[in-house]
Every structure is written in structure tokens, then in C-alpha cells.
Tab-separated table of N, CA, C and O in Angstrom:
chain	number	residue	atom	x	y	z
A	7	MET	N	6.801	-3.456	-19.002
A	7	MET	CA	6.264	-3.068	-20.277
A	7	MET	C	4.738	-3.177	-20.208
A	7	MET	O	4.196	-4.120	-19.681
A	8	ASN	N	4.066	-2.191	-20.743
A	8	ASN	CA	2.607	-2.130	-20.646
A	8	ASN	C	1.995	-2.363	-22.034
A	8	ASN	O	1.766	-1.435	-22.780
A	9	THR	N	1.759	-3.603	-22.380
A	9	THR	CA	1.202	-3.950	-23.689
A	9	THR	C	-0.315	-3.879	-23.637
A	9	THR	O	-0.901	-3.712	-22.564
A	10	VAL	N	-0.958	-4.030	-24.764
A	10	VAL	CA	-2.415	-4.022	-24.817
A	10	VAL	C	-2.976	-5.134	-23.933
A	10	VAL	O	-3.920	-4.947	-23.191
A	11	THR	N	-2.361	-6.313	-23.991
A	11	THR	CA	-2.816	-7.425	-23.155
A	11	THR	C	-2.684	-7.072	-21.683
A	11	THR	O	-3.596	-7.309	-20.898
A	12	ASP	N	-1.555	-6.467	-21.298
A	12	ASP	CA	-1.376	-6.031	-19.918
A	12	ASP	C	-2.470	-5.048	-19.536
A	12	ASP	O	-3.038	-5.106	-18.457
A	13	GLN	N	-2.762	-4.097	-20.427
A	13	GLN	CA	-3.776	-3.075	-20.149
A	13	GLN	C	-5.133	-3.718	-19.924
A	13	GLN	O	-5.849	-3.341	-19.006
A	14	GLN	N	-5.482	-4.718	-20.729
A	14	GLN	CA	-6.761	-5.403	-20.548
A	14	GLN	C	-6.805	-6.114	-19.205
A	14	GLN	O	-7.816	-6.094	-18.521
A	15	ASN	N	-5.708	-6.728	-18.803
A	15	ASN	CA	-5.651	-7.408	-17.525
A	15	ASN	C	-5.762	-6.436	-16.366
A	15	ASN	O	-6.370	-6.726	-15.349
A	16	VAL	N	-5.152	-5.255	-16.495
A	16	VAL	CA	-5.183	-4.264	-15.432
A	16	VAL	C	-6.610	-3.835	-15.142
A	16	VAL	O	-7.008	-3.653	-14.010
A	17	ASP	N	-7.401	-3.678	-16.195
A	17	ASP	CA	-8.775	-3.223	-16.020
A	17	ASP	C	-9.638	-4.234	-15.265
A	17	ASP	O	-10.702	-3.883	-14.776
A	18	HIS	N	-9.212	-5.466	-15.180
A	18	HIS	CA	-10.001	-6.504	-14.538
A	18	HIS	C	-9.284	-7.147	-13.353
A	18	HIS	O	-9.591	-8.260	-12.977
A	19	GLU	N	-8.328	-6.443	-12.783
A	19	GLU	CA	-7.567	-6.982	-11.660
A	19	GLU	C	-8.476	-7.140	-10.444
A	19	GLU	O	-9.240	-6.239	-10.108
A	20	PRO	N	-8.374	-8.261	-9.768
A	20	PRO	CA	-9.143	-8.438	-8.533
A	20	PRO	C	-8.509	-7.630	-7.389
A	20	PRO	O	-7.348	-7.269	-7.456
A	21	GLU	N	-9.303	-7.375	-6.386
A	21	GLU	CA	-8.784	-6.720	-5.188
A	21	GLU	C	-7.981	-7.723	-4.372
A	21	GLU	O	-8.304	-8.901	-4.349
A	22	LEU	N	-6.990	-7.221	-3.706
A	22	LEU	CA	-6.240	-7.999	-2.736
A	22	LEU	C	-6.490	-7.366	-1.391
A	22	LEU	O	-6.195	-6.191	-1.190
A	23	ARG	N	-7.102	-8.113	-0.486
A	23	ARG	CA	-7.442	-7.589	0.847
A	23	ARG	C	-6.481	-8.198	1.857
A	23	ARG	O	-6.335	-9.406	1.942
A	24	ILE	N	-5.815	-7.320	2.603
A	24	ILE	CA	-4.856	-7.735	3.623
A	24	ILE	C	-5.341	-7.171	4.947
A	24	ILE	O	-5.580	-5.966	5.060
A	25	ALA	N	-5.499	-8.042	5.951
A	25	ALA	CA	-6.037	-7.574	7.212
A	25	ALA	C	-5.494	-8.390	8.373
A	25	ALA	O	-5.084	-9.543	8.211
A	26	ASN	N	-5.475	-7.762	9.525
A	26	ASN	CA	-5.231	-8.437	10.787
A	26	ASN	C	-6.085	-7.725	11.831
A	26	ASN	O	-6.950	-6.929	11.477
A	27	GLU	N	-5.847	-7.981	13.102
A	27	GLU	CA	-6.687	-7.379	14.138
A	27	GLU	C	-6.452	-5.877	14.297
A	27	GLU	O	-7.244	-5.183	14.915
A	28	PHE	N	-5.383	-5.347	13.705
A	28	PHE	CA	-5.032	-3.945	13.872
A	28	PHE	C	-5.341	-3.068	12.668
A	28	PHE	O	-5.534	-1.868	12.809
A	29	ALA	N	-5.355	-3.632	11.479
A	29	ALA	CA	-5.496	-2.817	10.276
A	29	ALA	C	-6.056	-3.654	9.127
A	29	ALA	O	-6.040	-4.882	9.152
A	30	GLU	N	-6.515	-2.940	8.100
A	30	GLU	CA	-7.000	-3.580	6.888
A	30	GLU	C	-6.639	-2.688	5.711
A	30	GLU	O	-6.720	-1.467	5.791
A	31	ALA	N	-6.215	-3.294	4.623
A	31	ALA	CA	-5.903	-2.554	3.400
A	31	ALA	C	-6.428	-3.353	2.204
A	31	ALA	O	-6.375	-4.575	2.188
A	32	VAL	N	-6.919	-2.624	1.222
A	32	VAL	CA	-7.385	-3.215	-0.012
A	32	VAL	C	-6.519	-2.634	-1.128
A	32	VAL	O	-6.380	-1.420	-1.240
A	33	VAL	N	-5.922	-3.512	-1.930
A	33	VAL	CA	-4.991	-3.086	-2.973
A	33	VAL	C	-5.503	-3.575	-4.320
A	33	VAL	O	-5.961	-4.705	-4.441
A	34	ARG	N	-5.428	-2.708	-5.309
A	34	ARG	CA	-5.824	-3.074	-6.670
A	34	ARG	C	-4.846	-2.423	-7.641
A	34	ARG	O	-4.478	-1.282	-7.477
A	35	ARG	N	-4.411	-3.155	-8.642
A	35	ARG	CA	-3.547	-2.630	-9.705
A	35	ARG	C	-4.436	-1.892	-10.707
A	35	ARG	O	-5.442	-2.435	-11.150
A	36	VAL	N	-4.055	-0.652	-11.027
A	36	VAL	CA	-4.874	0.142	-11.954
A	36	VAL	C	-3.995	0.810	-13.019
A	36	VAL	O	-2.828	1.126	-12.768
A	37	ALA	N	-4.572	1.018	-14.193
A	37	ALA	CA	-3.882	1.747	-15.245
A	37	ALA	C	-3.873	3.220	-14.881
A	37	ALA	O	-4.871	3.760	-14.398
A	38	HIS	N	-2.723	3.866	-15.106
A	38	HIS	CA	-2.623	5.281	-14.761
A	38	HIS	C	-1.511	5.916	-15.575
A	38	HIS	O	-0.357	5.501	-15.467
A	39	GLY	N	-1.839	6.888	-16.378
A	39	GLY	CA	-0.817	7.607	-17.144
A	39	GLY	C	0.002	6.680	-18.030
A	39	GLY	O	-0.528	5.987	-18.878
A	40	ASN	N	1.314	6.650	-17.798
A	40	ASN	CA	2.230	5.854	-18.621
A	40	ASN	C	2.464	4.446	-18.110
A	40	ASN	O	3.361	3.760	-18.559
A	41	GLY	N	1.721	4.006	-17.133
A	41	GLY	CA	1.961	2.672	-16.604
A	41	GLY	C	0.868	2.257	-15.658
A	41	GLY	O	-0.292	2.611	-15.824
A	42	THR	N	1.243	1.505	-14.637
A	42	THR	CA	0.276	1.050	-13.651
A	42	THR	C	0.697	1.540	-12.268
A	42	THR	O	1.858	1.848	-12.027
A	43	ARG	N	-0.271	1.612	-11.407
A	43	ARG	CA	-0.032	1.982	-10.022
A	43	ARG	C	-0.850	1.069	-9.134
A	43	ARG	O	-1.762	0.387	-9.604
A	44	LEU	N	-0.523	1.068	-7.867
A	44	LEU	CA	-1.347	0.369	-6.897
A	44	LEU	C	-2.268	1.394	-6.244
A	44	LEU	O	-1.816	2.437	-5.771
A	45	HIS	N	-3.537	1.083	-6.259
A	45	HIS	CA	-4.502	1.909	-5.530
A	45	HIS	C	-4.705	1.217	-4.202
A	45	HIS	O	-5.182	0.074	-4.141
A	46	VAL	N	-4.315	1.875	-3.132
A	46	VAL	CA	-4.373	1.308	-1.786
A	46	VAL	C	-5.433	2.059	-1.000
A	46	VAL	O	-5.413	3.298	-0.929
A	47	VAL	N	-6.362	1.329	-0.388
A	47	VAL	CA	-7.424	1.919	0.417
A	47	VAL	C	-7.395	1.292	1.810
A	47	VAL	O	-7.258	0.063	1.936
A	48	ALA	N	-7.536	2.119	2.820
A	48	ALA	CA	-7.701	1.663	4.196
A	48	ALA	C	-9.168	1.842	4.548
A	48	ALA	O	-9.599	2.950	4.879
A	49	PRO	N	-9.979	0.772	4.435
A	49	PRO	CA	-11.429	0.911	4.618
A	49	PRO	C	-11.833	1.486	5.983
A	49	PRO	O	-12.817	2.221	6.063
A	50	ARG	N	-11.096	1.187	7.026
A	50	ARG	CA	-11.475	1.657	8.361
A	50	ARG	C	-11.390	3.165	8.487
A	50	ARG	O	-12.195	3.792	9.137
A	51	SER	N	-10.374	3.768	7.848
A	51	SER	CA	-10.188	5.214	7.949
A	51	SER	C	-10.675	5.956	6.713
A	51	SER	O	-10.877	7.161	6.753
A	52	GLY	N	-10.823	5.240	5.608
A	52	GLY	CA	-11.194	5.876	4.351
A	52	GLY	C	-10.010	6.472	3.608
A	52	GLY	O	-10.174	7.036	2.534
A	53	ALA	N	-8.808	6.353	4.153
A	53	ALA	CA	-7.605	6.877	3.493
A	53	ALA	C	-7.312	6.056	2.242
A	53	ALA	O	-7.574	4.856	2.199
A	54	GLU	N	-6.793	6.732	1.221
A	54	GLU	CA	-6.414	6.017	0.013
A	54	GLU	C	-5.239	6.714	-0.651
A	54	GLU	O	-4.986	7.900	-0.424
A	55	SER	N	-4.515	5.946	-1.484
A	55	SER	CA	-3.354	6.481	-2.156
A	55	SER	C	-3.087	5.700	-3.431
A	55	SER	O	-3.388	4.511	-3.507
A	56	MET	N	-2.519	6.393	-4.412
A	56	MET	CA	-2.061	5.745	-5.645
A	56	MET	C	-0.543	5.687	-5.558
A	56	MET	O	0.104	6.726	-5.406
A	57	ILE	N	0.026	4.505	-5.643
A	57	ILE	CA	1.463	4.329	-5.453
A	57	ILE	C	2.087	3.773	-6.718
A	57	ILE	O	1.654	2.738	-7.227
A	58	ASP	N	3.118	4.452	-7.200
A	58	ASP	CA	3.783	4.001	-8.427
A	58	ASP	C	5.011	3.164	-8.103
A	58	ASP	O	5.373	2.967	-6.938
A	59	ALA	N	5.644	2.656	-9.139
A	59	ALA	CA	6.790	1.752	-8.978
A	59	ALA	C	7.969	2.420	-8.268
A	59	ALA	O	8.689	1.761	-7.504
A	60	VAL	N	8.167	3.710	-8.479
A	60	VAL	CA	9.278	4.413	-7.822
A	60	VAL	C	9.084	4.399	-6.316
A	60	VAL	O	10.011	4.110	-5.546
A	61	VAL	N	7.874	4.694	-5.864
A	61	VAL	CA	7.593	4.693	-4.424
A	61	VAL	C	7.703	3.285	-3.854
A	61	VAL	O	8.267	3.075	-2.771
A	62	LEU	N	7.199	2.290	-4.588
A	62	LEU	CA	7.295	0.904	-4.111
A	62	LEU	C	8.746	0.455	-3.991
A	62	LEU	O	9.125	-0.234	-3.039
A	63	GLU	N	9.569	0.834	-4.957
A	63	GLU	CA	10.974	0.475	-4.909
A	63	GLU	C	11.658	1.116	-3.703
A	63	GLU	O	12.438	0.476	-2.997
A	64	ALA	N	11.342	2.374	-3.444
A	64	ALA	CA	11.913	3.065	-2.282
A	64	ALA	C	11.421	2.420	-0.995
A	64	ALA	O	12.197	2.216	-0.052
A	65	LEU	N	10.152	2.067	-0.930
A	65	LEU	CA	9.591	1.420	0.249
A	65	LEU	C	10.271	0.095	0.534
A	65	LEU	O	10.557	-0.249	1.684
A	66	ALA	N	10.575	-0.655	-0.524
A	66	ALA	CA	11.239	-1.947	-0.363
A	66	ALA	C	12.633	-1.795	0.250
A	66	ALA	O	13.143	-2.719	0.880
A	67	ALA	N	13.240	-0.628	0.079
A	67	ALA	CA	14.596	-0.410	0.585
A	67	ALA	C	14.624	0.037	2.043
A	67	ALA	O	15.683	0.046	2.660
A	68	VAL	N	13.478	0.379	2.607
A	68	VAL	CA	13.424	0.862	3.989
A	68	VAL	C	13.357	-0.338	4.939
A	68	VAL	O	12.473	-1.186	4.801
A	69	PRO	N	14.261	-0.400	5.906
A	69	PRO	CA	14.221	-1.508	6.873
A	69	PRO	C	12.905	-1.515	7.666
A	69	PRO	O	12.341	-0.453	7.964
A	70	ALA	N	12.429	-2.690	7.999
A	70	ALA	CA	11.172	-2.839	8.721
A	70	ALA	C	11.142	-2.046	10.025
A	70	ALA	O	10.112	-1.498	10.398
A	71	GLU	N	12.274	-1.944	10.702
A	71	GLU	CA	12.325	-1.210	11.969
A	71	GLU	C	12.000	0.271	11.745
A	71	GLU	O	11.346	0.908	12.576
A	72	GLU	N	12.466	0.832	10.644
A	72	GLU	CA	12.189	2.236	10.351
A	72	GLU	C	10.718	2.449	10.001
A	72	GLU	O	10.107	3.445	10.396
A	73	LEU	N	10.128	1.515	9.261
A	73	LEU	CA	8.704	1.611	8.950
A	73	LEU	C	7.877	1.526	10.232
A	73	LEU	O	6.900	2.266	10.405
A	74	THR	N	8.257	0.639	11.130
A	74	THR	CA	7.556	0.495	12.394
A	74	THR	C	7.633	1.787	13.197
A	74	THR	O	6.644	2.234	13.785
A	75	ALA	N	8.788	2.423	13.208
A	75	ALA	CA	8.963	3.680	13.934
A	75	ALA	C	8.036	4.763	13.361
A	75	ALA	O	7.492	5.573	14.115
A	76	ILE	N	7.843	4.781	12.069
A	76	ILE	CA	6.937	5.750	11.456
A	76	ILE	C	5.504	5.502	11.920
A	76	ILE	O	4.751	6.427	12.209
A	77	LEU	N	5.122	4.249	12.028
A	77	LEU	CA	3.757	3.883	12.392
A	77	LEU	C	3.399	4.261	13.825
A	77	LEU	O	2.244	4.539	14.122
A	78	VAL	N	4.364	4.264	14.713
A	78	VAL	CA	4.091	4.491	16.128
A	78	VAL	C	3.245	5.744	16.341
A	78	VAL	O	2.270	5.728	17.077
A	79	GLY	N	3.578	6.819	15.657
A	79	GLY	CA	2.853	8.057	15.864
A	79	GLY	C	1.698	8.291	14.930
A	79	GLY	O	0.965	9.266	15.084
A	80	THR	N	1.476	7.430	13.975
A	80	THR	CA	0.449	7.707	12.964
A	80	THR	C	-0.753	6.783	13.011
A	80	THR	O	-1.784	7.119	12.432
A	81	VAL	N	-0.650	5.650	13.668
A	81	VAL	CA	-1.766	4.699	13.706
A	81	VAL	C	-2.364	4.693	15.112
A	81	VAL	O	-1.673	4.383	16.071
A	82	PRO	N	-3.634	5.077	15.242
A	82	PRO	CA	-4.268	5.074	16.569
A	82	PRO	C	-4.178	3.695	17.223
A	82	PRO	O	-4.375	2.680	16.584
A	83	GLY	N	-3.832	3.700	18.498
A	83	GLY	CA	-3.729	2.447	19.248
A	83	GLY	C	-2.426	1.708	19.025
A	83	GLY	O	-2.224	0.621	19.547
A	84	ASN	N	-1.521	2.290	18.273
A	84	ASN	CA	-0.242	1.631	17.994
A	84	ASN	C	0.897	2.309	18.757
A	84	ASN	O	2.023	2.338	18.330
A	85	ASP	N	0.592	2.857	19.920
A	85	ASP	CA	1.603	3.559	20.704
A	85	ASP	C	2.517	2.556	21.388
A	85	ASP	O	2.101	1.530	21.898
A	86	ARG	N	3.777	2.888	21.376
A	86	ARG	CA	4.781	2.100	22.101
A	86	ARG	C	5.367	2.980	23.176
A	86	ARG	O	5.596	4.155	22.951
A	87	PRO	N	5.641	2.431	24.339
A	87	PRO	CA	6.299	3.245	25.358
A	87	PRO	C	7.685	3.672	24.875
A	87	PRO	O	8.385	2.899	24.222
A	88	THR	N	8.052	4.888	25.148
A	88	THR	CA	9.379	5.349	24.792
A	88	THR	C	10.299	5.211	25.979
A	88	THR	O	9.875	5.350	27.128
A	89	ALA	N	11.536	4.924	25.710
A	89	ALA	CA	12.525	4.791	26.786
A	89	ALA	C	12.806	6.161	27.374
A	89	ALA	O	12.943	7.151	26.656
A	90	THR	N	12.858	6.208	28.680
A	90	THR	CA	13.191	7.470	29.336
A	90	THR	C	14.641	7.461	29.729
A	90	THR	O	15.154	6.457	30.218
A	91	PRO	N	15.352	8.576	29.514
A	91	PRO	CA	16.763	8.619	29.862
A	91	PRO	C	16.963	8.484	31.361
A	91	PRO	O	16.161	8.972	32.157
A	92	GLY	N	18.050	7.846	31.715
A	92	GLY	CA	18.423	7.832	33.122
A	92	GLY	C	18.320	6.512	33.704
A	92	GLY	O	18.377	5.999	34.638
């Protein structure tokens, strides 16, 4: 539920910075349309996205192994050797 108090808090949400030696992301909760979204920025690449609750719920349902498989081809330097048949 997005009350006036919630709306005031959203406008002043602090950034959450998550980083390791391979990646960095900055996340902030923002008011958007009928609710709130997460604004996610990757400072190293400049990529950014607004993610709503539906996407977050779907993301939570994806097993970590599948997310890792997606990353292999999309993050520079995150290549894994593939098994060769035979």
C-alpha cells in the first residue's frame, strides 16, 4: 500500500550500494506511477533499469543456477569454459 507517509519516505530513500571485485550496483526505491520501483544502476557500465514488483517476484522464482547461466554471456570477463562433447 502506498500511503502519503510511504510516498514521503520514498522521496528520501538512501542508495544501497552492492559491490564485489566483479561488479557494482546502486539501488534506490523511487515513486513511479501507481507504486514504487527499484532504480538499479551499474556505475561501471552506465546501464540502468527501473524494476517493478512483478519483475522482482519473477526474479525471486528463478533458481540461482539459471541466473548464473544468463550472466555467462552478458558480463565481460565472466566467461566459463563450456563442456565439449565426447
